[in-house]
PDB file of C-alpha atoms in Angstrom:
ATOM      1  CA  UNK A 110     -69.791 117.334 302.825  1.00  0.00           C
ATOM      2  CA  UNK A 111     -67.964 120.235 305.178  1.00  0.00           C
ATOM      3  CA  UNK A 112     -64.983 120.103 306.868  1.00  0.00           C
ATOM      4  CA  UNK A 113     -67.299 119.974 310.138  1.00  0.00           C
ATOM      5  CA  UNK A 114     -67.662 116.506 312.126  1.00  0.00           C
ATOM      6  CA  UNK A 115     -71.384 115.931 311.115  1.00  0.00           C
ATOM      7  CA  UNK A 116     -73.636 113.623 312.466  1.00  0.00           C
ATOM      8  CA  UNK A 117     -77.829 113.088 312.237  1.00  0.00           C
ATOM      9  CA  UNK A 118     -80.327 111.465 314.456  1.00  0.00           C
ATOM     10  CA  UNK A 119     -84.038 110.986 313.100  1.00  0.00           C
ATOM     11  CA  UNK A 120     -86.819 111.087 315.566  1.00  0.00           C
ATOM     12  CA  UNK A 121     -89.549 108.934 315.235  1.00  0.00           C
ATOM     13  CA  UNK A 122     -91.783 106.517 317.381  1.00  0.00           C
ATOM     14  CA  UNK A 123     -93.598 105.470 314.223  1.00  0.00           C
ATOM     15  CA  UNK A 124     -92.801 102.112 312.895  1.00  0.00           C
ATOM     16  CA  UNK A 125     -94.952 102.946 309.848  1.00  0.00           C
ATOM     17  CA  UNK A 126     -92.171 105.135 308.529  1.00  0.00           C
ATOM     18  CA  UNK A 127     -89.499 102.792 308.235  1.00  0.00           C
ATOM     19  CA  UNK A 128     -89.684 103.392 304.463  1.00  0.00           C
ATOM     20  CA  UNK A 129     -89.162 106.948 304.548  1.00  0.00           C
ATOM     21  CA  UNK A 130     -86.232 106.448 307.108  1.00  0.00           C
ATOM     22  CA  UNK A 131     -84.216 104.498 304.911  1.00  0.00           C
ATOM     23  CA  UNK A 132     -84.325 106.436 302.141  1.00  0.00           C
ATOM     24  CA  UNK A 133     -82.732 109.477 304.751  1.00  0.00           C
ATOM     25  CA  UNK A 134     -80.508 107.187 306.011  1.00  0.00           C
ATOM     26  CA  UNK A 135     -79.444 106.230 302.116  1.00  0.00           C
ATOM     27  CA  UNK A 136     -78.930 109.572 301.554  1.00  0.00           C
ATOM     28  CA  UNK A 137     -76.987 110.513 304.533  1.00  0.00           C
ATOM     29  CA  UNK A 138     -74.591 107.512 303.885  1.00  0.00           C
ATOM     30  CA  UNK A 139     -73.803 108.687 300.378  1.00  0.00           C
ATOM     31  CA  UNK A 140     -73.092 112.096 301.834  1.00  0.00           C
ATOM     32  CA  UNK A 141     -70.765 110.380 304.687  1.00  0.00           C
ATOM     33  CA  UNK A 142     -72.615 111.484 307.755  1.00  0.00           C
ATOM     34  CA  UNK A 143     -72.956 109.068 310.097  1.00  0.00           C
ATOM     35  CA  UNK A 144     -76.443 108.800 312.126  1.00  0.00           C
ATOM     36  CA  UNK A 145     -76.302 108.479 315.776  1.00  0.00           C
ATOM     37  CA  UNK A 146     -78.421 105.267 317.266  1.00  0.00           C
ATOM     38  CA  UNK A 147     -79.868 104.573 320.573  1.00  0.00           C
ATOM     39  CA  UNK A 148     -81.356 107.999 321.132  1.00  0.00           C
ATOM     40  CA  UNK A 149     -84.483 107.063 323.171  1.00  0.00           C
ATOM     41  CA  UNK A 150     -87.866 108.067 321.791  1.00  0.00           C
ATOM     42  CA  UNK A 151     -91.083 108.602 323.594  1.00  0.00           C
ATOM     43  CA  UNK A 152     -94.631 107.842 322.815  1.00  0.00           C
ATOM     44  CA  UNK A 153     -96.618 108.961 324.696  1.00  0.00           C
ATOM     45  CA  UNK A 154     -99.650 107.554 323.398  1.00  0.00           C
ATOM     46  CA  UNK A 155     -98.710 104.383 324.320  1.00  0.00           C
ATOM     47  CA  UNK A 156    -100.130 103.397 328.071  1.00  0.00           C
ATOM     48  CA  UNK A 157     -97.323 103.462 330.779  1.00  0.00           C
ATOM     49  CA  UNK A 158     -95.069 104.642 328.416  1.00  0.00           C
ATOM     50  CA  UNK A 159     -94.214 108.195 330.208  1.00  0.00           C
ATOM     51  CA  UNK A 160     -94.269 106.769 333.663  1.00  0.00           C
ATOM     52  CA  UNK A 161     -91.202 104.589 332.671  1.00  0.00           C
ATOM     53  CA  UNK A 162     -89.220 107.789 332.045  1.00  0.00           C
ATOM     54  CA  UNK A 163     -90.614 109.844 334.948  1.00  0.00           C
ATOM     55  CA  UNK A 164     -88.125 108.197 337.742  1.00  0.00           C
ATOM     56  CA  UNK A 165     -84.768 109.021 335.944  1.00  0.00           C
ATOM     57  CA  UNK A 166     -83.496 111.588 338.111  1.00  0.00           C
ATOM     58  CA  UNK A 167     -81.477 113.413 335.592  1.00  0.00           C
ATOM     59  CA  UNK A 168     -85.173 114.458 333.342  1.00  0.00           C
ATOM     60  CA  UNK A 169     -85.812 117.951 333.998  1.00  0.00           C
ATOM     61  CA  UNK A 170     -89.153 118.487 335.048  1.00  0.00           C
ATOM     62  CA  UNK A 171     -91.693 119.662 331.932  1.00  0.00           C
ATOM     63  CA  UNK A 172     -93.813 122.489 331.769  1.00  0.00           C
ATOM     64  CA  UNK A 173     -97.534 121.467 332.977  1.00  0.00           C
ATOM     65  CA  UNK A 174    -100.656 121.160 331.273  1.00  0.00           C
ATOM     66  CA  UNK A 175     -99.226 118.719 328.832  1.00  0.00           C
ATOM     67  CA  UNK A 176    -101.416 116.202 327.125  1.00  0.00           C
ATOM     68  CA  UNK A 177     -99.696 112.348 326.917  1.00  0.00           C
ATOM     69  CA  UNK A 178     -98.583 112.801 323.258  1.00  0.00           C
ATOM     70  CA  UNK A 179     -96.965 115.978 323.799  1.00  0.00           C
ATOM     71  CA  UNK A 180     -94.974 115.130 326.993  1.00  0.00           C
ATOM     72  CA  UNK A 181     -93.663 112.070 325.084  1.00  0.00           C
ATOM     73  CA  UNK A 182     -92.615 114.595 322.142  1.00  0.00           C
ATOM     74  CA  UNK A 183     -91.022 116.775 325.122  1.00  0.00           C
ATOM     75  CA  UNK A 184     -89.515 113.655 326.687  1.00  0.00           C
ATOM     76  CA  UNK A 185     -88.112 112.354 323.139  1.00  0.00           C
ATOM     77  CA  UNK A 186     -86.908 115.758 322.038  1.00  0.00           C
ATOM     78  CA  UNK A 187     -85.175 116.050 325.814  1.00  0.00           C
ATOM     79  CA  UNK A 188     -83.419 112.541 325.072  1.00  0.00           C
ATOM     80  CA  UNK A 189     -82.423 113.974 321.525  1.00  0.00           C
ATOM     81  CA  UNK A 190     -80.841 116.915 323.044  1.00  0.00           C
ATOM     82  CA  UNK A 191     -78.931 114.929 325.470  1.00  0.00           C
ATOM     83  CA  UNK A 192     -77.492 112.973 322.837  1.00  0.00           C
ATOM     84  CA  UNK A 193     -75.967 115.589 320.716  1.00  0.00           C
ATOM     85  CA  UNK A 194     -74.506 117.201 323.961  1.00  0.00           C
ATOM     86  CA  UNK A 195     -72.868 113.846 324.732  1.00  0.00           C
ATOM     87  CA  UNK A 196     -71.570 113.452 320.985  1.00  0.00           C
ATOM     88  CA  UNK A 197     -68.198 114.256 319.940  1.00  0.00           C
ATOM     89  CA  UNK A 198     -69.873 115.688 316.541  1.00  0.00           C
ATOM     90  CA  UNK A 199     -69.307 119.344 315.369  1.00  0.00           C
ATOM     91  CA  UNK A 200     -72.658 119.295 314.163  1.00  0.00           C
ATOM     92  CA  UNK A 201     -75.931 117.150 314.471  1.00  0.00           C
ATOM     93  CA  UNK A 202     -79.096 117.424 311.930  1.00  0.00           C
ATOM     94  CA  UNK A 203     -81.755 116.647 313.407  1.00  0.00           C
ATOM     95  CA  UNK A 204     -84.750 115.070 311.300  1.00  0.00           C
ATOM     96  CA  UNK A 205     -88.227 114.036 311.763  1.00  0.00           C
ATOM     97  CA  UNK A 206     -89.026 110.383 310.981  1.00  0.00           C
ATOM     98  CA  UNK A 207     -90.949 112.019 307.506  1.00  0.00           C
ATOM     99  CA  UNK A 208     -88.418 113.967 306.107  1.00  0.00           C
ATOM    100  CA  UNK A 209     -87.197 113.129 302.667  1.00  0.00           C
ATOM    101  CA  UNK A 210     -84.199 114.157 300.868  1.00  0.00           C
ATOM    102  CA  UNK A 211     -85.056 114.786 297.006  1.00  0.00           C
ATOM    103  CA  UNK A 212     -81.881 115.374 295.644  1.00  0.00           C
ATOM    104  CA  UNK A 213     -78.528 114.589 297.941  1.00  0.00           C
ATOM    105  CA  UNK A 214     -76.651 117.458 295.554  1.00  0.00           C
ATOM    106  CA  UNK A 215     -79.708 119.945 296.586  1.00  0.00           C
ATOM    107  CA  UNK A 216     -79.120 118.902 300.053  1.00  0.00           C
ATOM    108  CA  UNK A 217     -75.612 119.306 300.216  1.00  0.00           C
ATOM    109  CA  UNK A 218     -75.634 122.678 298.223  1.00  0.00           C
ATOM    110  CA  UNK A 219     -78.250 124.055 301.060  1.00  0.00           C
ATOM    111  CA  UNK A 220     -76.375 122.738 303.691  1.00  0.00           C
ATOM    112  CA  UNK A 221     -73.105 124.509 302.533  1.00  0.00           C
ATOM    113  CA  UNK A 222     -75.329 127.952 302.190  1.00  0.00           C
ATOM    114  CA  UNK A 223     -76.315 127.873 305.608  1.00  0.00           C
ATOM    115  CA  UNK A 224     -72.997 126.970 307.272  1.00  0.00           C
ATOM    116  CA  UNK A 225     -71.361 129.125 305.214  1.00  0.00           C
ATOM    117  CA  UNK A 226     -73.611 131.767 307.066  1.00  0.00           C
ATOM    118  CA  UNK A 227     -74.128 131.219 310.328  1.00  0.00           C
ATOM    119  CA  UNK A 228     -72.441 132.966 313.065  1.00  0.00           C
ATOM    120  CA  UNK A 229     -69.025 131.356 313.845  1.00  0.00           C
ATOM    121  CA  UNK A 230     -70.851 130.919 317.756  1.00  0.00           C
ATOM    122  CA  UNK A 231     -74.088 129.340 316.848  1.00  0.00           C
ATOM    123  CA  UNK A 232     -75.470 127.017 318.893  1.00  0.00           C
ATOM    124  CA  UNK A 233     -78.340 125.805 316.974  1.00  0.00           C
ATOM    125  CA  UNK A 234     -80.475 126.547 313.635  1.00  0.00           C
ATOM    126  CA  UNK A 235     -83.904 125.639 312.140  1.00  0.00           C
ATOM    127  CA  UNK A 236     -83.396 124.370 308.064  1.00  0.00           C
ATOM    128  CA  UNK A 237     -86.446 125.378 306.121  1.00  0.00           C
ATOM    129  CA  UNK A 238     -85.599 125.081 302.630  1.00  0.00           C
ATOM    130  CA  UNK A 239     -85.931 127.513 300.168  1.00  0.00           C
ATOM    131  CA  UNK A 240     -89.671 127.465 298.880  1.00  0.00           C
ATOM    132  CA  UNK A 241     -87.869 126.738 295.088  1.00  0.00           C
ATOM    133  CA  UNK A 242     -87.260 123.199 296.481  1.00  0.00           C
ATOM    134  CA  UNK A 243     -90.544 121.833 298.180  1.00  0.00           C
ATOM    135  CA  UNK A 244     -92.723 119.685 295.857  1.00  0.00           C
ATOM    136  CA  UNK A 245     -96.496 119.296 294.860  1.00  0.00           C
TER     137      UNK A 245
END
């Protein structure tokens, strides 16, 4: 797709989704970007699940006043983070576990757009397509 080492991780803790993840992953693999696996997800929803993560000594300590759910999002998107740091990617997309990818030429075509202008030093960006390519 770009000359730029490109990877993608998908977070989800929602089993239910497994549908929608392989289309992404479908697309991705057309498009030759490899997805990066074993990126540990939280639920928090699930009982005990935070207080298995609480004792690694390297998790930096979250804001309070956080309900379950959104400590495990905090915890997961931590975990993400980590990952992409400790890649040897260029670049890593980062998708939630319902995103879909209608056209892997539309895709591509954005993605080229907004690499093409970004700041040589970015760090990171938020992709929200152009309205001309969301769907009823």
């Amino acid at each position: 797709m770009s000359s730029l080492n490109l990877a993608y991780i998908t977070i989800s803790v929602d089993d239910t989704r497994d549908g929608t993840r392989k289309g992404l992953d479908e697309s991705m693999n057309r498009l030759g970007i490899p997805k990066i696996e074993g990126v540990t997800f939280v639920d928090g929803r699930i009982p005990g699940e935070i207080e298995k993560h609480l004792d690694i000594n390297s998790l930096p300590t979250p804001p309070s006043g956080f309900r379950l759910g959104e400590l495990g999002v905090w915890m997961s998107n931590y975990y993400c983070w980590k990952a992409i740091a400790e890649s040897s990617f260029d670049g890593v997309i980062v998708f939630e576990d319902d995103a879909v990818v209608m056209s892997d030429e539309a895709f591509e075509d954005i993605m080229k757009e907004v690499m093409r202008d970004l700041p040589h030093d970015y760090d990171a960006f938020s992709l929200a397509p152009p309205q001309k390519h969301f769907y009823d």
